[in-house]
mmCIF file of C-alpha atoms in Angstrom:
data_model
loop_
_atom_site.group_PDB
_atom_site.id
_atom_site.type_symbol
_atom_site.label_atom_id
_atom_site.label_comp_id
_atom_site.label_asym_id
_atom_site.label_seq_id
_atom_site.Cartn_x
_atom_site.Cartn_y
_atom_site.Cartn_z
ATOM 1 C CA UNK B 208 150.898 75.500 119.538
ATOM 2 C CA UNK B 209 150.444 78.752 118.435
ATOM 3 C CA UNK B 210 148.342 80.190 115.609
ATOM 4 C CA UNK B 211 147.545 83.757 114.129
ATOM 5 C CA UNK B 212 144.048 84.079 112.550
ATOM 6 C CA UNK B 213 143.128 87.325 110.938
ATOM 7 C CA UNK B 214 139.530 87.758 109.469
ATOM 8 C CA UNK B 215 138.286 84.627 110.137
ATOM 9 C CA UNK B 216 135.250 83.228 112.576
ATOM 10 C CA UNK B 217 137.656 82.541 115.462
ATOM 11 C CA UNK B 218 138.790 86.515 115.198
ATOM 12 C CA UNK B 219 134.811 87.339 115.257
ATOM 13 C CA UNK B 220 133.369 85.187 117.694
ATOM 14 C CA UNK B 221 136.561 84.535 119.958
ATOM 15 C CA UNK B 222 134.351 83.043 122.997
ATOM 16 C CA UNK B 223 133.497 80.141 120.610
ATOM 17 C CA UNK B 224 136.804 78.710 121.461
ATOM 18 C CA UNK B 225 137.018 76.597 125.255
ATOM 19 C CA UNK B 226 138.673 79.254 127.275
ATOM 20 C CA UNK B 227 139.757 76.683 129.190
ATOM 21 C CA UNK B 228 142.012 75.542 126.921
ATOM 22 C CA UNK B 229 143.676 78.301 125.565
ATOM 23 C CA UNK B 230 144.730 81.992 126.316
ATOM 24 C CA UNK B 231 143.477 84.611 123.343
ATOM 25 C CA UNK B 232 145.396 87.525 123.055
ATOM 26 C CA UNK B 233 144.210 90.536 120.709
ATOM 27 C CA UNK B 234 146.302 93.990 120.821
ATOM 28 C CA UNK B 235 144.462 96.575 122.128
ATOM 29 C CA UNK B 236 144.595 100.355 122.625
ATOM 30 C CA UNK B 237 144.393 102.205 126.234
ATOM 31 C CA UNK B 238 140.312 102.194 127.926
ATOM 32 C CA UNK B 239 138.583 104.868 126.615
ATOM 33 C CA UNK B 240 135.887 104.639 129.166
ATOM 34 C CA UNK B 241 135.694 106.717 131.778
ATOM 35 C CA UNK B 242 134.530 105.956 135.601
ATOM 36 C CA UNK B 243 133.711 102.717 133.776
ATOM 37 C CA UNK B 244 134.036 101.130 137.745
ATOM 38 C CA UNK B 245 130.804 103.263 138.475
ATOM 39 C CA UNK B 246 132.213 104.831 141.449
ATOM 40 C CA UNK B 247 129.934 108.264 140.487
ATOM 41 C CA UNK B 248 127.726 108.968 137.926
ATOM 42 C CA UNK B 249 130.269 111.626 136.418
ATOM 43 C CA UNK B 250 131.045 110.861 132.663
ATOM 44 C CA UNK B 251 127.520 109.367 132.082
ATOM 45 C CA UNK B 252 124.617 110.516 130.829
ATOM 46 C CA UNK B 253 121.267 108.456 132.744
ATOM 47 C CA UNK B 254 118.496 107.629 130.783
ATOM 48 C CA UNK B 255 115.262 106.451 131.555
ATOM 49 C CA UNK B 256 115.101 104.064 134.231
ATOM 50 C CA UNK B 257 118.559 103.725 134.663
ATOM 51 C CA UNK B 258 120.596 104.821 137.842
ATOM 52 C CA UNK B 259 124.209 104.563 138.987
ATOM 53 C CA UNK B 260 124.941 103.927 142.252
ATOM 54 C CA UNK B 261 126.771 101.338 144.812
ATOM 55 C CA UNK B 262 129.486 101.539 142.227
ATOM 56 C CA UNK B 263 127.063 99.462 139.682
ATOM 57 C CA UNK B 264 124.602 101.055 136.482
ATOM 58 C CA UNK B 265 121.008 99.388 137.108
ATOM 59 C CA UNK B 266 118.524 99.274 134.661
ATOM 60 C CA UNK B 267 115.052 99.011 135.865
ATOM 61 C CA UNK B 268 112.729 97.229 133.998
ATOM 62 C CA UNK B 269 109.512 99.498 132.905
ATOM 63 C CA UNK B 270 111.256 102.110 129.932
ATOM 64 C CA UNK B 271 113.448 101.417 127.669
ATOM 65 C CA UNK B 272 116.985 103.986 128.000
ATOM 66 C CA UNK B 273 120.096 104.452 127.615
ATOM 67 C CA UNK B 274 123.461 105.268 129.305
ATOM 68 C CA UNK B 275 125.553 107.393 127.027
ATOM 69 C CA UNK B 276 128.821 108.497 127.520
ATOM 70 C CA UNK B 277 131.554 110.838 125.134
ATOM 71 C CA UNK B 278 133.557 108.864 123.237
ATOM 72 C CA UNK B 279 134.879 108.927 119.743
ATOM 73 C CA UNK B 280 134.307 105.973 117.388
ATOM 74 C CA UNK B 281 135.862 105.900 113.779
ATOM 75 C CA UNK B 282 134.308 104.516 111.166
ATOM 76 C CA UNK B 283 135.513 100.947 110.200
ATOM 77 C CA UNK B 284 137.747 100.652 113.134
ATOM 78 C CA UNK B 285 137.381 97.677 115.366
ATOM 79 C CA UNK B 286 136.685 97.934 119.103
ATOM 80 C CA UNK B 287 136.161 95.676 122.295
ATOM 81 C CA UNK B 288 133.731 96.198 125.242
ATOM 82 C CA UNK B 289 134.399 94.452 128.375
ATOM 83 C CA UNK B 290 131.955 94.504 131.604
ATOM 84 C CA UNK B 291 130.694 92.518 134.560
ATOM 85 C CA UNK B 292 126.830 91.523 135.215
ATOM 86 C CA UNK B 293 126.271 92.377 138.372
ATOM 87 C CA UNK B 294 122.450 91.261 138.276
ATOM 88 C CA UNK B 295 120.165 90.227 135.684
ATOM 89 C CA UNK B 296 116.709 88.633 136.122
ATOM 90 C CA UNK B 297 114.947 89.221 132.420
ATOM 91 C CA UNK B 298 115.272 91.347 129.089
ATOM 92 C CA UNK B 299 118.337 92.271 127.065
ATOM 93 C CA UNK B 300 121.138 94.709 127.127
ATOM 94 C CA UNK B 301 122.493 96.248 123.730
ATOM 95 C CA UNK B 302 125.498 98.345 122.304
ATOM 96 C CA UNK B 303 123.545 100.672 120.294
ATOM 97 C CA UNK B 304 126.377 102.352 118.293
ATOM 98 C CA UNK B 305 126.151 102.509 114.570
ATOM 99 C CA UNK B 306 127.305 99.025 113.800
ATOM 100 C CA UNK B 307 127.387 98.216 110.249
ATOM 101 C CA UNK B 308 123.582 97.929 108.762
ATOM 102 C CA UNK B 309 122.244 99.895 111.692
ATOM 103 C CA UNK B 310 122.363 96.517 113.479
ATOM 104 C CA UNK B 311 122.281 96.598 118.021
ATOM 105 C CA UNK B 312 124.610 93.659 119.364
ATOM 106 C CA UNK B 313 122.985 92.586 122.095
ATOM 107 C CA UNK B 314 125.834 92.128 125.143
ATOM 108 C CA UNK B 315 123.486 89.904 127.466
ATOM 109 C CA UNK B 316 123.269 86.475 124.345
ATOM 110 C CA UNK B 317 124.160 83.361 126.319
ATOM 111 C CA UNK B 318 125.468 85.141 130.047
ATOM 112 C CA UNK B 319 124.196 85.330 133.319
ATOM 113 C CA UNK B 320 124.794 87.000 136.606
ATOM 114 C CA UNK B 321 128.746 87.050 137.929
ATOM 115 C CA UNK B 322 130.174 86.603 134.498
ATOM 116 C CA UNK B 323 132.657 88.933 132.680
ATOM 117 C CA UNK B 324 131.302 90.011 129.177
ATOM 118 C CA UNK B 325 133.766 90.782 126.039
ATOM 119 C CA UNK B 326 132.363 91.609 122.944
ATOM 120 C CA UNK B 327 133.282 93.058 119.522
ATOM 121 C CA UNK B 328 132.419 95.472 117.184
ATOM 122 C CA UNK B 329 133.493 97.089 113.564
ATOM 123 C CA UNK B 330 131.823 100.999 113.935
ATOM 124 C CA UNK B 331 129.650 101.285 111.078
ATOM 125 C CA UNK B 332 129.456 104.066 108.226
ATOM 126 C CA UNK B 333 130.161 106.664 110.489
ATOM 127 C CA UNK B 334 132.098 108.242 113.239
ATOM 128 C CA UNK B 335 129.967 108.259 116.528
ATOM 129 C CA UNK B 336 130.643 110.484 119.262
ATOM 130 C CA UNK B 337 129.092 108.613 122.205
ATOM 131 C CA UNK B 338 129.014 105.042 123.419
ATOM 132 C CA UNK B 339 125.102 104.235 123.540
ATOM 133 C CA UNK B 340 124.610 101.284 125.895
ATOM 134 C CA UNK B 341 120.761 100.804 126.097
ATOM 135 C CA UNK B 342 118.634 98.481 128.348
ATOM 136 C CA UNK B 343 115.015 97.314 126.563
ATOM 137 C CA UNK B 344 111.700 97.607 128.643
ATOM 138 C CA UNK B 345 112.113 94.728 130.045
ATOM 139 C CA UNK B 346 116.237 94.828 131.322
ATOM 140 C CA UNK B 347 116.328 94.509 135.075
ATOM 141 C CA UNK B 348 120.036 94.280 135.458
ATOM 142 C CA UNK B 349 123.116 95.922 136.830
ATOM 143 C CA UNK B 350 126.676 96.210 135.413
ATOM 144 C CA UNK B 351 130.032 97.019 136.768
ATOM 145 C CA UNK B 352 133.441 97.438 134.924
ATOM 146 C CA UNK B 353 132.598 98.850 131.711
ATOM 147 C CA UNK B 354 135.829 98.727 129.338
ATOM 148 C CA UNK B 355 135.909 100.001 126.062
ATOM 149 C CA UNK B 356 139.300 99.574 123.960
ATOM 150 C CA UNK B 357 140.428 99.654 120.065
ATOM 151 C CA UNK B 358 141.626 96.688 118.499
ATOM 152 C CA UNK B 359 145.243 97.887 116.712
ATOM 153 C CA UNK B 360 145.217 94.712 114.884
ATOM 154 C CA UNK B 361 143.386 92.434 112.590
ATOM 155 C CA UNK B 362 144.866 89.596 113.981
ATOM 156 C CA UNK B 363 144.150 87.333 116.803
ATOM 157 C CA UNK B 364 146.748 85.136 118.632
ATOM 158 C CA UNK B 365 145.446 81.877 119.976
ATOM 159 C CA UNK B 366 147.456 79.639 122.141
ATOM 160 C CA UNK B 367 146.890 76.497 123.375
ATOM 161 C CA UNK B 368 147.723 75.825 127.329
#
């Protein structure tokens, strides 16, 4: 059967649900990244210790930094982020945009190397200008695929298979 859930745990934490058992399907604006498939570095900004190449953004471990790119964010809207782990051996990977409270969300909780990573977001108290990804000192890990879309809707559609 179908259902539509709007505000609820299911709508926040989506990957809760066995995948396996049913499709989730959340309308969603065009990706605003761009050169999110890391074919050049154009569109980024590389911060410390982190280098794109081989069509992937590594992170060595050492310095904390980020990788930046221009991108508008309202305030209160909800968005999605979407990427592959390439490689990861140790520390964690953040979105580091001004979610509500100041709070990180930290994109690498319960993944590992070869998976596809979704995550969600409400921007915080104000408009941002830049998506902020940001590896800690101790992220050794690469990622590929980087998709970044608005969520038109409040409400989720789960269906089971």
């Amino acid at each position: 059967s179908t259902g539509t859930y709007t505000n609820s745990a299911i709508f926040n934490y989506p990957e809760a649900l066995n995948v396996a058992d049913y499709s989730i399907s959340l309308s969603t604006g065009d990706d605003m990244v761009t050169n999110g498939d890391f074919s050049s570095s154009s569109s980024w900004s590389e911060g410390t210790d982190w280098t794109i190449s081989g069509g992937n953004a590594t992170h060595a471990s050492g310095s904390s930094g980020y990788l930046n790119q221009d991108i508008t964010f309202v305030e209160g809207d909800t968005y999605a982020i979407t990427f592959d782990i390439s490689s990861w051996t140790t520390g964690n990977f953040y979105l580091a945009n001004h979610l509500p409270d100041a709070a990180t969300l930290i994109l690498t909780t319960g993944v590992a190397t070869g998976d596809t990573v979704t995550r969600y977001w409400e921007q915080g108290s104000s408009t941002l200008t830049e998506l902020k990804l940001y590896g800690n000192d101790i992220f050794d890990g690469s990622i590929d695929n980087v998709i970044v879309k608005k969520v038109n809707s409040e409400t989720l559609t789960i269906t089971a298979k």
